[in-house]
Amino acid sequence: MSANIGVVGLAVMGSNLARNLASREGNTVAVYNRSREKTDTLVSEHPEAGFIPAFSYEEFAASLSKPRAAIIMVKAGRGTDAVIDELVKVFEPGDIIVDGGNAYFPDTIRREKAVRETGINFVGAGISGGEEGALNGPSIMPGGSDESWVTLGPILESIAAVAEGEPCVTHVGHDGAGHFVKMVHNGIEYADMQLIAEAYDLIRRGTGKTPAEIADVFAKWNTGELESYLIEITAEVLRQNDAATGKPLVDVILDQAGAKGTGAWTVQTALSLGVPVSGIAEATFARSLSSHPEQRAVAATLPGPGEEFQVDDADAFIEDVAQALFASKIIAYSQGFDEIRAGAEEYGWTIDLGAVSKIWREGCIIRAQFLNRIADAYAEQPDLPVLAAAPYFADALTRGQAAWRRVVIAATQAGIPSPAFSSSLAYYDGIRAERLPAALVQGQRDFFGAHTYKRIDKEGTFHTLWSGDRSEIEAEDTH
């Protein structure tokens, strides 16, 4: 027997992906793991899958039909490089190596360039949806060459989640494009989760509702424009009670949020591209702040507002929070798509933003009802400068801005941190401003560093002789 696809790395994600592949008609799956025990366990526990086990890279390569295609599902970093090195030794020109881990896209660009020199195709594929998605249908964001997509496309389409009859996978672009888009997906995920957490915190502190009662609020929200996977699971988390104490589980979980790096990568990359992703940045920083209990313990003595926070009309306040959450969510996605567009321009990728929004409709963590609206916006105007300005989203922001402002004001007056809500609102006000104080910043930069400036009334680049007679001279353009 020969397999049309192989999987290297059989921890939970790799095993589930292998099972998913094997369950689809037309696929035969070869499996290999550095530890033989994991291979034996997977094969013995799932005889229905018809796996072809291999116990060396040579045996693995021999079990694959040509052009060979293998998906690496190992921890990102040196382990990935080690597997690539071994596969390159046993694969031939035209074969395909796919990295399905959460790799940093510059590493994928580096790896693709190195592997391409051997004649072998290298594909960085973002895979979202966690363990459940890997087994039942993830959202998949592959990069790589056009040649590799001819072979991989039907295989990945067979295992991807399906939204409205369409598989949630598309050829994103060349070399690192797939992992770049997955990185931004995760950055949006950070913002979305932080916004939901802030909404919960404000409702609980302002209305005194229990976690179970707030779960009912989120369940109701999940039937309207806020419908999404994250809203759905938030209700489930808030309903869960701790078996040991009987308390709501959310009250016994340590309030220090972890992170695996993709949020930071998104923010760092956005900074290098000159793209403001303030909602994602504040969500990332909020996790960092939560993880410094020693600082928080000292700062707990700092004064805050004197009055206890309590809202007069709980239902009206909850509706305001819902409006603020939706408006801030629009900004998070708008900023994320701005970064994808800027990354495509910087790295020479052709990325269809509407297609990206469609493959996020199912199988991934940020799947949400309004992704169809994003696809519609880019279908109507592919070169849309800013997603938030598309008619549907502009209308939603117009309807929600009064509530959004009331929520940010209430949080500020109550001393309740809402960095994602407030930074998203500040971005909204900044992007719609007719004139920004950046003019003064340019004046300051010219004063201390002769960085020059441009004028609104004539062409050219100028510098004021600040340490001289303060006359203005035309200067060489240094921008």
CSV table of C-alpha atoms in Angstrom, one decimal:
chain,number,residue,atom,x,y,z
A,1,MET,CA,0.0,0.0,0.0
A,2,SER,CA,1.0,3.6,-0.5
A,3,ALA,CA,-0.3,6.8,1.2
A,4,ASN,CA,-1.2,10.0,-0.5
A,5,ILE,CA,-0.4,12.1,2.6
A,6,GLY,CA,1.7,11.6,5.7
A,7,VAL,CA,1.8,13.1,9.2
A,8,VAL,CA,5.0,13.5,11.3
A,9,GLY,CA,4.4,14.2,15.0
A,10,LEU,CA,1.6,12.3,16.7
A,11,ALA,CA,0.9,14.3,19.8
A,12,VAL,CA,-2.8,15.3,20.2
A,13,MET,CA,-2.9,17.7,17.3
A,14,GLY,CA,-1.0,15.5,15.0
A,15,SER,CA,-3.0,12.4,15.9
A,16,ASN,CA,-6.3,14.2,15.5
A,17,LEU,CA,-5.3,15.6,12.1
A,18,ALA,CA,-4.1,12.2,10.9
A,19,ARG,CA,-7.5,10.7,12.0
A,20,ASN,CA,-9.3,13.5,10.2
A,21,LEU,CA,-7.4,12.8,7.0
A,22,ALA,CA,-7.9,9.1,7.2
A,23,SER,CA,-11.7,9.5,7.7
A,24,ARG,CA,-12.1,11.3,4.3
A,25,GLU,CA,-12.7,9.3,1.1
A,26,GLY,CA,-9.7,9.0,-1.1
A,27,ASN,CA,-7.0,9.5,1.6
A,28,THR,CA,-4.6,6.9,2.9
A,29,VAL,CA,-2.4,8.2,5.7
A,30,ALA,CA,1.2,7.3,6.6
A,31,VAL,CA,2.2,8.2,10.2
A,32,TYR,CA,5.6,8.6,11.9
A,33,ASN,CA,6.6,9.8,15.3
A,34,ARG,CA,10.1,10.0,16.8
A,35,SER,CA,8.8,7.9,19.7
A,36,ARG,CA,7.5,4.5,18.4
A,37,GLU,CA,5.1,4.2,21.3
A,38,LYS,CA,2.9,7.0,20.0
A,39,THR,CA,2.8,5.5,16.5
A,40,ASP,CA,1.8,2.1,17.9
A,41,THR,CA,-0.8,3.6,20.2
A,42,LEU,CA,-2.5,5.5,17.4
A,43,VAL,CA,-2.5,2.6,15.0
A,44,SER,CA,-3.8,0.1,17.5
A,45,GLU,CA,-6.5,2.4,18.9
A,46,HIS,CA,-7.8,3.4,15.5
A,47,PRO,CA,-7.7,0.3,13.2
A,48,GLU,CA,-10.6,1.7,11.2
A,49,ALA,CA,-8.2,4.5,9.9
A,50,GLY,CA,-6.0,2.1,7.9
A,51,PHE,CA,-2.9,4.0,8.9
A,52,ILE,CA,0.4,3.0,7.3
A,53,PRO,CA,2.9,3.2,10.2
A,54,ALA,CA,6.5,4.0,9.6
A,55,PHE,CA,9.4,3.7,12.1
A,56,SER,CA,12.1,5.6,10.3
A,57,TYR,CA,12.2,8.5,7.9
A,58,GLU,CA,13.3,6.2,5.1
A,59,GLU,CA,10.3,3.9,5.7
A,60,PHE,CA,8.0,6.9,5.9
A,61,ALA,CA,9.2,8.3,2.5
A,62,ALA,CA,8.9,4.8,0.9
A,63,SER,CA,5.3,4.5,2.1
A,64,LEU,CA,4.2,7.7,0.3
A,65,SER,CA,3.1,8.0,-3.4
A,66,LYS,CA,4.7,10.6,-5.5
A,67,PRO,CA,4.7,13.5,-5.3
A,68,ARG,CA,5.1,12.8,-1.6
A,69,ALA,CA,3.3,15.1,0.8
A,70,ALA,CA,3.9,15.2,4.5
A,71,ILE,CA,2.5,17.5,7.2
A,72,ILE,CA,4.8,18.2,10.2
A,73,MET,CA,2.9,18.6,13.5
A,74,VAL,CA,5.6,19.2,16.0
A,75,LYS,CA,6.3,22.0,18.4
A,76,ALA,CA,7.5,25.2,16.5
A,77,GLY,CA,11.2,26.0,16.7
A,78,ARG,CA,14.3,23.8,16.5
A,79,GLY,CA,12.2,20.6,16.5
A,80,THR,CA,10.6,21.7,13.2
A,81,ASP,CA,14.0,22.4,11.6
A,82,ALA,CA,15.2,19.0,12.7
A,83,VAL,CA,12.3,17.2,11.1
A,84,ILE,CA,12.6,19.3,7.9
A,85,ASP,CA,16.3,18.3,7.7
A,86,GLU,CA,15.4,14.6,8.0
A,87,LEU,CA,12.7,14.8,5.4
A,88,VAL,CA,14.9,16.6,2.9
A,89,LYS,CA,17.3,13.7,3.1
A,90,VAL,CA,14.6,11.2,2.0
A,91,PHE,CA,12.4,13.3,-0.2
A,92,GLU,CA,12.9,14.2,-3.9
A,93,PRO,CA,12.4,17.3,-6.1
A,94,GLY,CA,8.7,17.9,-6.5
A,95,ASP,CA,7.7,16.5,-3.1
A,96,ILE,CA,6.0,18.6,-0.5
A,97,ILE,CA,6.8,19.3,3.1
A,98,VAL,CA,4.0,21.1,5.1
A,99,ASP,CA,4.6,22.8,8.5
A,100,GLY,CA,1.3,22.8,10.2
A,101,GLY,CA,2.6,24.3,13.5
A,102,ASN,CA,2.3,27.8,14.8
A,103,ALA,CA,5.6,29.0,13.2
A,104,TYR,CA,6.7,32.6,13.1
A,105,PHE,CA,6.3,33.6,9.5
A,106,PRO,CA,10.0,34.9,9.0
A,107,ASP,CA,11.1,31.4,10.0
A,108,THR,CA,8.7,30.0,7.3
A,109,ILE,CA,10.2,32.4,4.7
A,110,ARG,CA,13.7,31.2,5.7
A,111,ARG,CA,12.7,27.6,5.6
A,112,GLU,CA,10.9,27.8,2.2
A,113,LYS,CA,13.9,29.5,0.6
A,114,ALA,CA,16.3,26.9,1.9
A,115,VAL,CA,14.1,23.9,1.0
A,116,ARG,CA,13.2,25.3,-2.5
A,117,GLU,CA,16.9,25.1,-3.4
A,118,THR,CA,16.6,21.3,-3.1
A,119,GLY,CA,13.7,21.3,-5.6
A,120,ILE,CA,11.3,20.3,-2.8
A,121,ASN,CA,8.2,22.4,-2.0
A,122,PHE,CA,7.8,23.8,1.5
A,123,VAL,CA,4.5,25.0,2.7
A,124,GLY,CA,3.7,26.9,5.9
A,125,ALA,CA,0.1,26.2,6.8
A,126,GLY,CA,-1.7,27.9,9.6
A,127,ILE,CA,-4.2,25.5,11.2
A,128,SER,CA,-6.8,26.9,13.5
A,129,GLY,CA,-9.5,25.2,15.7
A,130,GLY,CA,-7.4,23.5,18.3
A,131,GLU,CA,-7.7,19.7,19.0
A,132,GLU,CA,-11.4,19.6,18.1
A,133,GLY,CA,-10.8,21.4,14.8
A,134,ALA,CA,-7.9,19.2,13.9
A,135,LEU,CA,-10.2,16.1,14.3
A,136,ASN,CA,-13.5,17.4,12.9
A,137,GLY,CA,-12.5,20.2,10.5
A,138,PRO,CA,-10.1,23.1,11.0
A,139,SER,CA,-9.7,26.4,9.2
A,140,ILE,CA,-6.6,26.0,7.1
A,141,MET,CA,-4.3,28.8,5.8
A,142,PRO,CA,-1.6,27.4,3.6
A,143,GLY,CA,1.1,29.3,1.8
A,144,GLY,CA,3.7,27.8,-0.5
A,145,SER,CA,4.0,27.5,-4.2
A,146,ASP,CA,1.3,27.2,-6.8
A,147,GLU,CA,2.7,23.8,-7.7
A,148,SER,CA,2.3,22.5,-4.2
A,149,TRP,CA,-1.3,23.7,-4.1
A,150,VAL,CA,-2.2,21.5,-7.1
A,151,THR,CA,-1.5,18.4,-4.9
A,152,LEU,CA,-2.4,19.7,-1.5
A,153,GLY,CA,-5.6,21.6,-2.4
A,154,PRO,CA,-7.9,18.6,-2.7
A,155,ILE,CA,-6.4,16.9,0.4
A,156,LEU,CA,-6.8,20.0,2.6
A,157,GLU,CA,-10.2,20.7,1.2
A,158,SER,CA,-11.3,17.2,2.2
A,159,ILE,CA,-10.5,17.8,5.9
A,160,ALA,CA,-11.3,21.5,6.3
A,161,ALA,CA,-14.4,22.8,8.1
A,162,VAL,CA,-17.2,23.7,5.8
A,163,ALA,CA,-19.2,27.0,5.9
A,164,GLU,CA,-22.2,27.4,3.7
A,165,GLY,CA,-21.0,24.6,1.5
A,166,GLU,CA,-17.5,26.0,1.1
A,167,PRO,CA,-14.4,24.4,2.6
A,168,CYS,CA,-12.6,26.7,5.0
A,169,VAL,CA,-9.2,26.6,3.2
A,170,THR,CA,-7.7,28.8,0.5
A,171,HIS,CA,-4.2,29.2,-1.0
A,172,VAL,CA,-3.3,32.3,0.9
A,173,GLY,CA,-0.1,33.2,-0.9
A,174,HIS,CA,3.5,32.2,-1.4
A,175,ASP,CA,6.2,31.3,1.2
A,176,GLY,CA,5.3,32.8,4.6
A,177,ALA,CA,1.8,34.1,3.7
A,178,GLY,CA,-0.1,31.3,5.4
A,179,HIS,CA,1.7,31.6,8.7
A,180,PHE,CA,1.5,35.4,8.5
A,181,VAL,CA,-2.3,35.2,8.2
A,182,LYS,CA,-2.6,32.7,11.0
A,183,MET,CA,-0.5,35.0,13.2
A,184,VAL,CA,-2.9,37.9,12.6
A,185,HIS,CA,-5.8,35.5,13.2
A,186,ASN,CA,-4.4,34.8,16.6
A,187,GLY,CA,-3.8,38.5,17.3
A,188,ILE,CA,-7.5,39.2,16.5
A,189,GLU,CA,-8.3,36.3,18.8
A,190,TYR,CA,-6.4,38.0,21.7
A,191,ALA,CA,-8.4,41.2,21.1
A,192,ASP,CA,-11.7,39.4,20.9
A,193,MET,CA,-11.1,37.5,24.1
A,194,GLN,CA,-9.9,40.6,26.1
A,195,LEU,CA,-13.0,42.5,24.9
A,196,ILE,CA,-15.3,39.7,26.1
A,197,ALA,CA,-13.5,39.6,29.4
A,198,GLU,CA,-13.9,43.3,29.9
A,199,ALA,CA,-17.6,43.1,29.1
A,200,TYR,CA,-18.0,40.4,31.7
A,201,ASP,CA,-16.0,42.4,34.3
A,202,LEU,CA,-18.1,45.5,33.7
A,203,ILE,CA,-21.4,43.7,33.9
A,204,ARG,CA,-20.4,41.8,37.0
A,205,ARG,CA,-19.1,44.8,38.9
A,206,GLY,CA,-21.8,47.2,37.7
A,207,THR,CA,-24.9,45.0,38.2
A,208,GLY,CA,-23.8,42.5,40.8
A,209,LYS,CA,-25.0,39.6,38.6
A,210,THR,CA,-23.5,36.1,39.3
A,211,PRO,CA,-21.4,34.4,36.7
A,212,ALA,CA,-24.3,32.0,35.9
A,213,GLU,CA,-26.6,35.0,35.3
A,214,ILE,CA,-24.0,36.7,33.1
A,215,ALA,CA,-23.8,33.4,31.2
A,216,ASP,CA,-27.5,33.8,30.3
A,217,VAL,CA,-26.6,37.3,29.0
A,218,PHE,CA,-23.9,35.9,26.8
A,219,ALA,CA,-26.1,33.1,25.5
A,220,LYS,CA,-28.7,35.7,24.5
A,221,TRP,CA,-26.0,37.8,22.8
A,222,ASN,CA,-25.0,34.6,20.8
A,223,THR,CA,-28.4,34.7,19.1
A,224,GLY,CA,-27.8,38.1,17.5
A,225,GLU,CA,-25.1,40.1,15.8
A,226,LEU,CA,-22.5,39.1,18.4
A,227,GLU,CA,-23.0,35.4,17.5
A,228,SER,CA,-19.6,33.7,17.6
A,229,TYR,CA,-17.7,30.7,19.0
A,230,LEU,CA,-16.0,32.8,21.7
A,231,ILE,CA,-19.3,34.3,22.9
A,232,GLU,CA,-20.7,30.7,22.9
A,233,ILE,CA,-17.9,29.2,25.0
A,234,THR,CA,-17.8,32.2,27.4
A,235,ALA,CA,-21.4,31.3,28.4
A,236,GLU,CA,-20.3,27.7,29.0
A,237,VAL,CA,-17.2,28.8,31.1
A,238,LEU,CA,-19.4,31.1,33.2
A,239,ARG,CA,-21.9,28.4,34.0
A,240,GLN,CA,-19.3,25.9,35.2
A,241,ASN,CA,-19.0,25.4,38.9
A,242,ASP,CA,-15.9,24.1,40.6
A,243,ALA,CA,-16.4,20.5,42.0
A,244,ALA,CA,-14.1,21.0,44.9
A,245,THR,CA,-15.5,24.3,46.3
A,246,GLY,CA,-18.9,24.6,44.7
A,247,LYS,CA,-18.0,28.1,43.6
A,248,PRO,CA,-18.1,29.4,40.0
A,249,LEU,CA,-15.1,28.1,38.3
A,250,VAL,CA,-14.2,31.5,37.0
A,251,ASP,CA,-13.8,32.6,40.7
A,252,VAL,CA,-11.2,29.9,41.5
A,253,ILE,CA,-9.1,30.3,38.4
A,254,LEU,CA,-5.9,32.3,39.0
A,255,ASP,CA,-6.3,35.7,37.2
A,256,GLN,CA,-3.0,35.4,35.3
A,257,ALA,CA,-3.5,34.9,31.6
A,258,GLY,CA,-0.9,32.9,29.5
A,259,ALA,CA,0.3,33.5,26.0
A,260,LYS,CA,2.2,31.5,23.4
A,261,GLY,CA,3.7,34.4,21.5
A,262,THR,CA,1.5,34.9,18.5
A,263,GLY,CA,-0.2,38.0,20.0
A,264,ALA,CA,3.2,39.6,20.6
A,265,TRP,CA,4.4,38.6,17.1
A,266,THR,CA,1.3,40.3,15.6
A,267,VAL,CA,2.0,43.5,17.5
A,268,GLN,CA,5.7,43.5,16.8
A,269,THR,CA,5.1,42.9,13.1
A,270,ALA,CA,2.4,45.7,13.0
A,271,LEU,CA,4.9,48.1,14.5
A,272,SER,CA,7.5,47.2,11.8
A,273,LEU,CA,4.9,47.7,9.1
A,274,GLY,CA,3.6,51.0,10.6
A,275,VAL,CA,0.1,49.6,11.1
A,276,PRO,CA,-1.8,50.6,14.3
A,277,VAL,CA,-3.3,47.5,15.9
A,278,SER,CA,-4.1,49.1,19.3
A,279,GLY,CA,-6.8,46.7,20.3
A,280,ILE,CA,-4.6,43.7,19.8
A,281,ALA,CA,-1.7,45.4,21.5
A,282,GLU,CA,-3.7,46.3,24.6
A,283,ALA,CA,-5.1,42.8,24.8
A,284,THR,CA,-1.5,41.4,24.6
A,285,PHE,CA,-0.4,43.9,27.3
A,286,ALA,CA,-3.3,43.1,29.5
A,287,ARG,CA,-2.1,39.5,29.6
A,288,SER,CA,1.3,40.7,30.4
A,289,LEU,CA,0.0,42.9,33.2
A,290,SER,CA,-2.0,40.0,34.7
A,291,SER,CA,1.1,37.9,34.8
A,292,HIS,CA,2.9,40.3,37.2
A,293,PRO,CA,1.3,39.6,40.6
A,294,GLU,CA,4.3,41.1,42.5
A,295,GLN,CA,3.7,44.5,40.8
A,296,ARG,CA,-0.1,44.3,41.3
A,297,ALA,CA,0.4,43.4,45.0
A,298,VAL,CA,2.4,46.6,45.5
A,299,ALA,CA,0.2,48.8,43.4
A,300,ALA,CA,-3.0,47.6,45.2
A,301,THR,CA,-2.4,50.3,47.7
A,302,LEU,CA,-2.7,53.1,45.1
A,303,PRO,CA,-5.9,55.1,45.4
A,304,GLY,CA,-8.9,54.7,43.1
A,305,PRO,CA,-12.4,56.2,42.9
A,306,GLY,CA,-14.0,56.7,46.3
A,307,GLU,CA,-17.5,55.5,45.4
A,308,GLU,CA,-18.6,51.9,44.7
A,309,PHE,CA,-19.6,51.3,41.1
A,310,GLN,CA,-23.2,50.5,40.6
A,311,VAL,CA,-25.4,51.1,37.6
A,312,ASP,CA,-29.0,52.4,38.0
A,313,ASP,CA,-30.5,50.5,35.1
A,314,ALA,CA,-28.9,47.0,34.7
A,315,ASP,CA,-30.7,46.1,31.5
A,316,ALA,CA,-29.8,49.4,29.8
A,317,PHE,CA,-26.2,49.1,30.9
A,318,ILE,CA,-25.9,45.5,29.6
A,319,GLU,CA,-27.3,46.7,26.3
A,320,ASP,CA,-24.6,49.5,26.2
A,321,VAL,CA,-21.9,46.9,26.9
A,322,ALA,CA,-23.2,44.7,24.1
A,323,GLN,CA,-23.0,47.7,21.7
A,324,ALA,CA,-19.5,48.6,22.9
A,325,LEU,CA,-18.4,45.0,22.5
A,326,PHE,CA,-19.6,44.8,18.9
A,327,ALA,CA,-18.1,48.2,18.0
A,328,SER,CA,-14.7,47.3,19.5
A,329,LYS,CA,-14.9,43.9,17.8
A,330,ILE,CA,-15.3,45.6,14.4
A,331,ILE,CA,-12.2,47.7,15.2
A,332,ALA,CA,-10.1,44.6,16.1
A,333,TYR,CA,-11.0,42.9,12.8
A,334,SER,CA,-10.5,46.1,10.8
A,335,GLN,CA,-7.0,46.5,12.3
A,336,GLY,CA,-6.2,42.9,11.7
A,337,PHE,CA,-7.1,43.1,8.0
A,338,ASP,CA,-5.1,46.3,7.8
A,339,GLU,CA,-2.1,44.4,8.9
A,340,ILE,CA,-2.7,41.5,6.5
A,341,ARG,CA,-3.0,44.0,3.6
A,342,ALA,CA,0.2,45.8,4.7
A,343,GLY,CA,2.1,42.5,5.1
A,344,ALA,CA,1.1,41.4,1.6
A,345,GLU,CA,2.4,44.7,0.2
A,346,GLU,CA,5.7,44.4,2.1
A,347,TYR,CA,6.4,40.8,1.3
A,348,GLY,CA,5.0,40.6,-2.2
A,349,TRP,CA,2.1,38.4,-1.5
A,350,THR,CA,-1.3,38.4,-3.3
A,351,ILE,CA,-3.8,37.8,-0.5
A,352,ASP,CA,-7.5,37.9,-1.2
A,353,LEU,CA,-8.9,39.5,2.0
A,354,GLY,CA,-12.4,38.4,1.3
A,355,ALA,CA,-11.3,34.8,0.9
A,356,VAL,CA,-9.5,35.0,4.2
A,357,SER,CA,-12.6,36.2,5.9
A,358,LYS,CA,-14.6,33.3,4.4
A,359,ILE,CA,-12.2,30.6,5.6
A,360,TRP,CA,-12.6,32.0,9.2
A,361,ARG,CA,-16.3,31.4,9.2
A,362,GLU,CA,-16.0,27.8,10.6
A,363,GLY,CA,-13.3,25.7,12.2
A,364,CYS,CA,-11.4,28.5,13.8
A,365,ILE,CA,-11.5,30.2,17.2
A,366,ILE,CA,-12.6,33.6,15.9
A,367,ARG,CA,-15.4,32.3,13.7
A,368,ALA,CA,-18.3,34.7,13.9
A,369,GLN,CA,-21.5,35.6,12.2
A,370,PHE,CA,-20.2,38.9,10.8
A,371,LEU,CA,-17.4,37.4,8.8
A,372,ASN,CA,-19.8,37.1,5.9
A,373,ARG,CA,-20.2,40.9,6.1
A,374,ILE,CA,-16.4,41.2,5.9
A,375,ALA,CA,-16.4,39.0,2.8
A,376,ASP,CA,-19.2,41.1,1.3
A,377,ALA,CA,-17.3,44.3,2.0
A,378,TYR,CA,-14.2,43.1,0.1
A,379,ALA,CA,-16.2,41.6,-2.7
A,380,GLU,CA,-17.8,45.0,-3.3
A,381,GLN,CA,-14.5,47.0,-2.9
A,382,PRO,CA,-11.4,44.8,-3.0
A,383,ASP,CA,-9.1,47.8,-2.4
A,384,LEU,CA,-11.2,49.0,0.6
A,385,PRO,CA,-8.7,51.3,2.5
A,386,VAL,CA,-10.2,50.5,6.0
A,387,LEU,CA,-12.8,47.8,6.8
A,388,ALA,CA,-14.5,49.9,9.5
A,389,ALA,CA,-15.6,52.4,6.8
A,390,ALA,CA,-17.5,49.8,4.8
A,391,PRO,CA,-21.2,50.6,4.8
A,392,TYR,CA,-22.4,47.8,7.1
A,393,PHE,CA,-19.6,48.4,9.7
A,394,ALA,CA,-19.8,52.2,9.5
A,395,ASP,CA,-23.6,51.9,10.2
A,396,ALA,CA,-22.9,49.6,13.2
A,397,LEU,CA,-20.3,52.0,14.6
A,398,THR,CA,-22.6,54.9,14.1
A,399,ARG,CA,-25.4,53.1,16.0
A,400,GLY,CA,-23.1,51.9,18.7
A,401,GLN,CA,-20.8,54.8,19.4
A,402,ALA,CA,-23.0,56.6,22.0
A,403,ALA,CA,-23.2,53.4,24.1
A,404,TRP,CA,-19.5,52.7,23.5
A,405,ARG,CA,-18.7,56.1,24.9
A,406,ARG,CA,-20.9,55.7,27.9
A,407,VAL,CA,-19.3,52.3,28.7
A,408,VAL,CA,-15.8,53.7,28.5
A,409,ILE,CA,-16.7,56.7,30.6
A,410,ALA,CA,-18.4,54.5,33.2
A,411,ALA,CA,-15.4,52.2,33.3
A,412,THR,CA,-13.0,55.2,33.7
A,413,GLN,CA,-15.0,56.8,36.5
A,414,ALA,CA,-15.3,53.5,38.3
A,415,GLY,CA,-11.6,52.7,38.0
A,416,ILE,CA,-12.3,49.5,36.1
A,417,PRO,CA,-9.5,48.7,33.6
A,418,SER,CA,-11.0,48.4,30.0
A,419,PRO,CA,-7.9,48.9,27.8
A,420,ALA,CA,-9.3,47.1,24.8
A,421,PHE,CA,-12.6,49.0,24.9
A,422,SER,CA,-11.0,52.4,25.4
A,423,SER,CA,-8.1,51.9,23.0
A,424,SER,CA,-10.5,50.8,20.3
A,425,LEU,CA,-12.6,53.9,20.8
A,426,ALA,CA,-9.5,56.1,20.7
A,427,TYR,CA,-8.5,54.5,17.4
A,428,TYR,CA,-12.0,55.1,16.0
A,429,ASP,CA,-11.8,58.7,17.0
A,430,GLY,CA,-8.3,59.0,15.6
A,431,ILE,CA,-9.1,57.5,12.2
A,432,ARG,CA,-12.2,59.7,11.7
A,433,ALA,CA,-10.4,62.9,12.8
A,434,GLU,CA,-10.1,65.6,10.2
A,435,ARG,CA,-6.9,66.8,11.8
A,436,LEU,CA,-4.6,65.1,14.3
A,437,PRO,CA,-2.0,66.6,16.7
A,438,ALA,CA,0.7,64.9,14.7
A,439,ALA,CA,1.4,68.3,13.3
A,440,LEU,CA,2.8,69.3,16.6
A,441,VAL,CA,4.8,66.1,16.9
A,442,GLN,CA,6.4,66.9,13.5
A,443,GLY,CA,7.2,70.4,14.8
A,444,GLN,CA,8.9,68.9,17.9
A,445,ARG,CA,10.8,66.4,15.8
A,446,ASP,CA,12.1,69.2,13.6
A,447,PHE,CA,13.1,71.3,16.6
A,448,PHE,CA,15.3,68.7,18.3
A,449,GLY,CA,16.4,66.6,15.4
A,450,ALA,CA,16.0,68.6,12.2
A,451,HIS,CA,13.7,65.8,10.9
A,452,THR,CA,11.9,68.3,8.6
A,453,TYR,CA,8.2,68.5,7.9
A,454,LYS,CA,5.8,69.1,5.0
A,455,ARG,CA,3.2,71.9,4.7
A,456,ILE,CA,-0.5,71.8,3.9
A,457,ASP,CA,-0.3,74.8,1.5
A,458,LYS,CA,2.6,73.9,-0.8
A,459,GLU,CA,4.8,71.1,-2.1
A,460,GLY,CA,8.2,70.3,-0.7
A,461,THR,CA,10.0,69.4,2.6
A,462,PHE,CA,10.9,72.2,5.1
A,463,HIS,CA,13.0,72.9,8.2
A,464,THR,CA,12.9,75.8,10.6
A,465,LEU,CA,16.2,77.1,11.7
A,466,TRP,CA,15.2,76.8,15.4
A,467,SER,CA,18.7,77.7,16.8
A,468,GLY,CA,19.1,80.5,14.3
A,469,ASP,CA,16.8,83.2,13.2
A,470,ARG,CA,13.9,80.7,13.0
A,471,SER,CA,13.3,81.3,9.3
A,472,GLU,CA,12.1,78.4,7.2
A,473,ILE,CA,14.2,76.8,4.6
A,474,GLU,CA,13.4,74.1,2.0
A,475,ALA,CA,15.2,70.9,2.9
A,476,GLU,CA,16.0,67.6,1.3
A,477,ASP,CA,13.2,65.1,1.7
A,478,THR,CA,14.3,62.6,4.4
A,479,HIS,CA,11.0,60.8,4.7
